[in-house]
mmCIF file of C-alpha atoms in Angstrom:
data_model
loop_
_atom_site.group_PDB
_atom_site.id
_atom_site.type_symbol
_atom_site.label_atom_id
_atom_site.label_comp_id
_atom_site.label_asym_id
_atom_site.label_seq_id
_atom_site.Cartn_x
_atom_site.Cartn_y
_atom_site.Cartn_z
ATOM 1 C CA UNK A 1 137.882 -94.896 213.928
ATOM 2 C CA UNK A 2 139.447 -94.265 217.201
ATOM 3 C CA UNK A 3 138.880 -91.158 219.122
ATOM 4 C CA UNK A 4 142.420 -89.938 219.164
ATOM 5 C CA UNK A 5 142.516 -90.211 215.342
ATOM 6 C CA UNK A 6 139.435 -88.087 215.101
ATOM 7 C CA UNK A 7 140.799 -85.470 217.575
ATOM 8 C CA UNK A 8 143.915 -85.411 215.393
ATOM 9 C CA UNK A 9 141.928 -84.716 212.205
ATOM 10 C CA UNK A 10 139.922 -82.187 213.956
ATOM 11 C CA UNK A 11 143.111 -80.212 215.157
ATOM 12 C CA UNK A 12 144.240 -80.352 211.459
ATOM 13 C CA UNK A 13 141.004 -78.909 210.185
ATOM 14 C CA UNK A 14 141.066 -75.939 212.495
ATOM 15 C CA UNK A 15 144.838 -75.363 211.877
ATOM 16 C CA UNK A 16 143.797 -75.035 208.044
ATOM 17 C CA UNK A 17 140.974 -72.716 209.039
ATOM 18 C CA UNK A 18 138.422 -74.943 207.032
ATOM 19 C CA UNK A 19 134.581 -74.512 207.433
ATOM 20 C CA UNK A 20 132.572 -75.755 210.478
ATOM 21 C CA UNK A 21 130.930 -78.394 208.207
ATOM 22 C CA UNK A 22 133.834 -80.765 208.798
ATOM 23 C CA UNK A 23 133.339 -80.436 212.556
ATOM 24 C CA UNK A 24 129.797 -81.731 212.023
ATOM 25 C CA UNK A 25 131.290 -84.661 209.949
ATOM 26 C CA UNK A 26 133.744 -85.519 212.613
ATOM 27 C CA UNK A 27 131.163 -85.421 215.304
ATOM 28 C CA UNK A 28 129.011 -87.714 213.373
ATOM 29 C CA UNK A 29 131.959 -90.051 213.064
ATOM 30 C CA UNK A 30 132.647 -89.739 216.820
ATOM 31 C CA UNK A 31 129.175 -90.830 217.581
ATOM 32 C CA UNK A 32 129.539 -93.872 215.397
ATOM 33 C CA UNK A 33 127.813 -92.579 212.209
ATOM 34 C CA UNK A 34 129.146 -92.201 208.683
ATOM 35 C CA UNK A 35 128.262 -88.463 208.368
ATOM 36 C CA UNK A 36 126.659 -86.854 205.416
ATOM 37 C CA UNK A 37 128.147 -88.364 202.284
ATOM 38 C CA UNK A 38 126.886 -85.482 200.225
ATOM 39 C CA UNK A 39 129.389 -83.149 201.974
ATOM 40 C CA UNK A 40 132.643 -82.627 200.132
ATOM 41 C CA UNK A 41 135.597 -82.446 202.598
ATOM 42 C CA UNK A 42 138.495 -80.878 200.690
ATOM 43 C CA UNK A 43 140.675 -80.969 204.109
ATOM 44 C CA UNK A 44 141.526 -84.510 202.926
ATOM 45 C CA UNK A 45 143.343 -82.735 199.876
ATOM 46 C CA UNK A 46 145.863 -80.677 201.664
ATOM 47 C CA UNK A 47 147.489 -79.692 198.379
ATOM 48 C CA UNK A 48 144.306 -78.193 197.222
ATOM 49 C CA UNK A 49 144.052 -75.882 200.203
ATOM 50 C CA UNK A 50 147.692 -75.013 200.091
ATOM 51 C CA UNK A 51 147.242 -74.065 196.412
ATOM 52 C CA UNK A 52 144.291 -71.771 197.233
ATOM 53 C CA UNK A 53 146.122 -69.863 199.930
ATOM 54 C CA UNK A 54 149.804 -69.687 198.615
ATOM 55 C CA UNK A 55 149.635 -70.724 194.836
ATOM 56 C CA UNK A 56 153.124 -70.542 193.390
ATOM 57 C CA UNK A 57 153.653 -68.258 190.348
ATOM 58 C CA UNK A 58 156.053 -68.835 187.416
ATOM 59 C CA UNK A 59 158.699 -66.636 189.004
ATOM 60 C CA UNK A 60 158.918 -69.088 191.876
ATOM 61 C CA UNK A 61 157.264 -66.930 194.377
ATOM 62 C CA UNK A 62 154.046 -67.344 196.178
ATOM 63 C CA UNK A 63 150.929 -65.668 194.953
ATOM 64 C CA UNK A 64 149.797 -65.254 198.514
ATOM 65 C CA UNK A 65 152.928 -63.065 199.291
ATOM 66 C CA UNK A 66 152.370 -61.191 195.781
ATOM 67 C CA UNK A 67 148.747 -60.545 196.605
ATOM 68 C CA UNK A 68 149.852 -59.154 200.071
ATOM 69 C CA UNK A 69 152.440 -56.904 198.778
ATOM 70 C CA UNK A 70 149.700 -55.559 196.129
ATOM 71 C CA UNK A 71 147.405 -54.857 198.995
ATOM 72 C CA UNK A 72 150.005 -53.278 201.131
ATOM 73 C CA UNK A 73 151.095 -50.872 198.354
ATOM 74 C CA UNK A 74 147.468 -49.869 197.237
ATOM 75 C CA UNK A 75 147.785 -46.588 199.290
ATOM 76 C CA UNK A 76 150.827 -45.501 197.584
ATOM 77 C CA UNK A 77 149.588 -46.412 194.138
ATOM 78 C CA UNK A 78 146.138 -44.661 194.736
ATOM 79 C CA UNK A 79 147.699 -41.412 195.840
ATOM 80 C CA UNK A 80 149.916 -41.537 192.639
ATOM 81 C CA UNK A 81 146.978 -42.258 190.550
ATOM 82 C CA UNK A 82 145.008 -39.370 192.154
ATOM 83 C CA UNK A 83 147.953 -36.994 191.903
ATOM 84 C CA UNK A 84 148.857 -37.785 188.203
ATOM 85 C CA UNK A 85 148.289 -35.191 185.702
ATOM 86 C CA UNK A 86 150.244 -35.366 182.250
ATOM 87 C CA UNK A 87 152.301 -32.536 181.457
ATOM 88 C CA UNK A 88 155.006 -32.669 178.760
ATOM 89 C CA UNK A 89 158.458 -32.068 180.379
ATOM 90 C CA UNK A 90 159.438 -29.484 177.862
ATOM 91 C CA UNK A 91 157.833 -26.914 175.536
ATOM 92 C CA UNK A 92 157.700 -28.500 172.153
ATOM 93 C CA UNK A 93 158.429 -25.059 170.637
ATOM 94 C CA UNK A 94 161.374 -24.145 172.917
ATOM 95 C CA UNK A 95 160.173 -20.585 173.186
ATOM 96 C CA UNK A 96 162.585 -19.654 175.883
ATOM 97 C CA UNK A 97 165.716 -20.234 174.046
ATOM 98 C CA UNK A 98 166.902 -18.040 171.046
ATOM 99 C CA UNK A 99 167.059 -19.366 167.566
ATOM 100 C CA UNK A 100 170.464 -19.791 166.022
ATOM 101 C CA UNK A 101 169.222 -20.898 162.503
ATOM 102 C CA UNK A 102 166.306 -22.273 160.658
ATOM 103 C CA UNK A 103 166.432 -24.035 157.410
ATOM 104 C CA UNK A 104 163.312 -25.019 155.157
ATOM 105 C CA UNK A 105 163.919 -28.031 152.870
ATOM 106 C CA UNK A 106 162.334 -28.593 149.512
ATOM 107 C CA UNK A 107 160.041 -31.045 150.941
ATOM 108 C CA UNK A 108 158.522 -28.376 153.123
ATOM 109 C CA UNK A 109 160.161 -29.856 156.295
ATOM 110 C CA UNK A 110 161.451 -27.134 158.692
ATOM 111 C CA UNK A 111 164.397 -27.351 160.819
ATOM 112 C CA UNK A 112 165.257 -25.015 163.771
ATOM 113 C CA UNK A 113 168.553 -25.063 165.758
ATOM 114 C CA UNK A 114 168.650 -23.229 169.038
ATOM 115 C CA UNK A 115 171.513 -21.436 170.764
ATOM 116 C CA UNK A 116 171.618 -24.158 173.459
ATOM 117 C CA UNK A 117 171.902 -26.886 170.842
ATOM 118 C CA UNK A 118 168.485 -28.101 170.848
ATOM 119 C CA UNK A 119 166.829 -29.053 167.368
ATOM 120 C CA UNK A 120 163.366 -29.037 166.313
ATOM 121 C CA UNK A 121 161.916 -30.486 163.144
ATOM 122 C CA UNK A 122 158.462 -29.502 161.935
ATOM 123 C CA UNK A 123 157.127 -31.916 159.209
ATOM 124 C CA UNK A 124 154.594 -30.884 156.594
ATOM 125 C CA UNK A 125 151.799 -33.090 158.175
ATOM 126 C CA UNK A 126 152.080 -31.044 161.420
ATOM 127 C CA UNK A 127 154.256 -33.480 163.493
ATOM 128 C CA UNK A 128 156.767 -31.632 165.538
ATOM 129 C CA UNK A 129 159.953 -33.236 167.026
ATOM 130 C CA UNK A 130 162.185 -31.542 169.883
ATOM 131 C CA UNK A 131 165.583 -32.811 170.718
ATOM 132 C CA UNK A 132 167.542 -31.371 173.554
ATOM 133 C CA UNK A 133 171.319 -31.771 174.166
ATOM 134 C CA UNK A 134 170.595 -33.662 177.337
ATOM 135 C CA UNK A 135 169.088 -36.637 175.143
ATOM 136 C CA UNK A 136 165.554 -35.784 175.953
ATOM 137 C CA UNK A 137 163.188 -35.611 172.874
ATOM 138 C CA UNK A 138 159.704 -35.029 172.401
ATOM 139 C CA UNK A 139 157.203 -35.673 169.299
ATOM 140 C CA UNK A 140 153.769 -33.821 169.075
ATOM 141 C CA UNK A 141 151.500 -35.437 166.606
ATOM 142 C CA UNK A 142 148.673 -33.733 164.691
ATOM 143 C CA UNK A 143 145.986 -35.697 166.436
ATOM 144 C CA UNK A 144 147.337 -34.214 169.845
ATOM 145 C CA UNK A 145 149.265 -37.240 170.889
ATOM 146 C CA UNK A 146 152.539 -36.643 172.670
ATOM 147 C CA UNK A 147 155.470 -39.079 172.882
ATOM 148 C CA UNK A 148 158.556 -38.209 175.181
ATOM 149 C CA UNK A 149 161.733 -40.126 175.540
ATOM 150 C CA UNK A 150 163.291 -39.215 178.958
ATOM 151 C CA UNK A 151 167.022 -39.228 179.598
ATOM 152 C CA UNK A 152 166.728 -42.370 181.820
ATOM 153 C CA UNK A 153 165.372 -44.268 178.957
ATOM 154 C CA UNK A 154 161.750 -44.174 179.916
ATOM 155 C CA UNK A 155 159.158 -43.527 177.065
ATOM 156 C CA UNK A 156 155.843 -41.556 177.833
ATOM 157 C CA UNK A 157 153.137 -41.662 175.420
ATOM 158 C CA UNK A 158 150.019 -39.672 175.971
ATOM 159 C CA UNK A 159 146.939 -40.707 174.104
ATOM 160 C CA UNK A 160 144.945 -37.242 173.689
ATOM 161 C CA UNK A 161 141.596 -38.689 172.569
ATOM 162 C CA UNK A 162 141.124 -41.158 175.412
ATOM 163 C CA UNK A 163 143.432 -39.180 177.888
ATOM 164 C CA UNK A 164 145.575 -42.166 178.733
ATOM 165 C CA UNK A 165 149.220 -42.055 179.447
ATOM 166 C CA UNK A 166 151.582 -44.940 178.855
ATOM 167 C CA UNK A 167 154.954 -45.156 180.524
ATOM 168 C CA UNK A 168 157.308 -47.620 179.240
ATOM 169 C CA UNK A 169 160.536 -48.778 181.164
ATOM 170 C CA UNK A 170 162.083 -51.690 179.635
ATOM 171 C CA UNK A 171 159.576 -54.266 179.243
ATOM 172 C CA UNK A 172 157.617 -52.972 181.994
ATOM 173 C CA UNK A 173 154.520 -50.574 181.277
ATOM 174 C CA UNK A 174 152.353 -48.394 183.204
ATOM 175 C CA UNK A 175 148.986 -46.858 182.214
ATOM 176 C CA UNK A 176 147.209 -43.884 183.682
ATOM 177 C CA UNK A 177 143.568 -43.851 182.695
ATOM 178 C CA UNK A 178 141.222 -40.783 182.967
ATOM 179 C CA UNK A 179 138.556 -42.983 184.822
ATOM 180 C CA UNK A 180 141.109 -43.184 187.859
ATOM 181 C CA UNK A 181 142.605 -46.468 187.053
ATOM 182 C CA UNK A 182 146.085 -47.364 187.234
ATOM 183 C CA UNK A 183 147.634 -50.560 185.614
ATOM 184 C CA UNK A 184 151.010 -51.945 185.914
ATOM 185 C CA UNK A 185 152.196 -54.416 183.126
ATOM 186 C CA UNK A 186 155.137 -56.751 184.470
ATOM 187 C CA UNK A 187 157.709 -58.192 182.156
ATOM 188 C CA UNK A 188 156.470 -61.697 183.133
ATOM 189 C CA UNK A 189 153.017 -60.972 181.775
ATOM 190 C CA UNK A 190 151.180 -60.399 185.070
ATOM 191 C CA UNK A 191 149.126 -57.150 185.543
ATOM 192 C CA UNK A 192 148.457 -55.116 188.644
ATOM 193 C CA UNK A 193 145.299 -52.767 188.417
ATOM 194 C CA UNK A 194 144.545 -50.173 191.003
ATOM 195 C CA UNK A 195 141.396 -48.146 191.369
ATOM 196 C CA UNK A 196 140.595 -44.810 193.193
ATOM 197 C CA UNK A 197 138.194 -46.652 195.617
ATOM 198 C CA UNK A 198 141.232 -48.428 197.144
ATOM 199 C CA UNK A 199 140.493 -51.768 195.500
ATOM 200 C CA UNK A 200 142.701 -53.663 193.203
ATOM 201 C CA UNK A 201 143.134 -56.483 190.884
ATOM 202 C CA UNK A 202 145.861 -58.953 190.083
ATOM 203 C CA UNK A 203 146.118 -61.100 186.951
ATOM 204 C CA UNK A 204 148.597 -63.617 187.012
ATOM 205 C CA UNK A 205 150.917 -65.061 184.371
ATOM 206 C CA UNK A 206 148.728 -67.970 183.763
ATOM 207 C CA UNK A 207 145.560 -65.849 183.621
ATOM 208 C CA UNK A 208 144.119 -66.209 186.959
ATOM 209 C CA UNK A 209 142.327 -63.230 188.490
ATOM 210 C CA UNK A 210 142.230 -62.037 191.985
ATOM 211 C CA UNK A 211 140.371 -59.061 193.475
ATOM 212 C CA UNK A 212 141.388 -57.091 196.458
ATOM 213 C CA UNK A 213 138.635 -55.150 198.016
ATOM 214 C CA UNK A 214 138.859 -51.829 199.923
ATOM 215 C CA UNK A 215 138.931 -53.671 203.264
ATOM 216 C CA UNK A 216 141.712 -55.777 202.404
ATOM 217 C CA UNK A 217 139.985 -59.024 201.647
ATOM 218 C CA UNK A 218 141.290 -61.156 198.534
ATOM 219 C CA UNK A 219 139.079 -63.103 196.330
ATOM 220 C CA UNK A 220 140.126 -65.333 193.608
ATOM 221 C CA UNK A 221 137.712 -65.249 190.428
ATOM 222 C CA UNK A 222 136.771 -68.375 188.605
ATOM 223 C CA UNK A 223 135.207 -68.461 185.337
ATOM 224 C CA UNK A 224 132.124 -70.618 184.311
ATOM 225 C CA UNK A 225 129.428 -70.430 181.672
ATOM 226 C CA UNK A 226 127.396 -68.042 184.011
ATOM 227 C CA UNK A 227 130.148 -65.577 184.444
ATOM 228 C CA UNK A 228 132.708 -65.026 187.150
ATOM 229 C CA UNK A 229 132.456 -66.350 190.844
ATOM 230 C CA UNK A 230 134.318 -64.623 193.663
ATOM 231 C CA UNK A 231 136.016 -67.117 195.878
ATOM 232 C CA UNK A 232 137.425 -65.668 199.200
ATOM 233 C CA UNK A 233 140.988 -66.630 199.958
ATOM 234 C CA UNK A 234 141.340 -64.871 203.526
#
């Protein structure tokens, strides 16, 4: 091949940021050799390199930009994670308001109506439900779980046994785990997971996994019979 052609290929390789092994192959060609046939040179497959760095997701956006966005919002998400402590928005027993009337039904269910219009229902199994005039409601279950429906439509469910809080907003779900882990599940099925050590994970709609290290490096995790392999992306 001509020297100009080789120089053009070398410039393309450097522009793509590929490994130095290709330089050795081009040097061999320049000197008249065939190079090492055992070396695989994926720079000839530009589509493969583009896929590794800017894979497109089902929503039409680039996974590269999506991953960068996740990396950039890690500090805010980690702060949110570390500061989060579940506390119900209202007292299930509504103690600060006077009672207007109380009714006990034949089945043992008790209903209380308060002066501000709030209503509490106490079921025979120990479940308590409070409804405020604002539209807020709270249910306290015998096992310690709590479900709240906020006035903006969000649903908070706290699992007492595992100390996990789930926040549902439409088809989006956010989970706060007691082991300092925050998960955001999107409507499209993708997941963002943030950890207290400033690392993160992204699982795309097609099941691909990407790890973001505390130093900002992004790795794609590929699966094989021996387990996961981390493949650096930048």
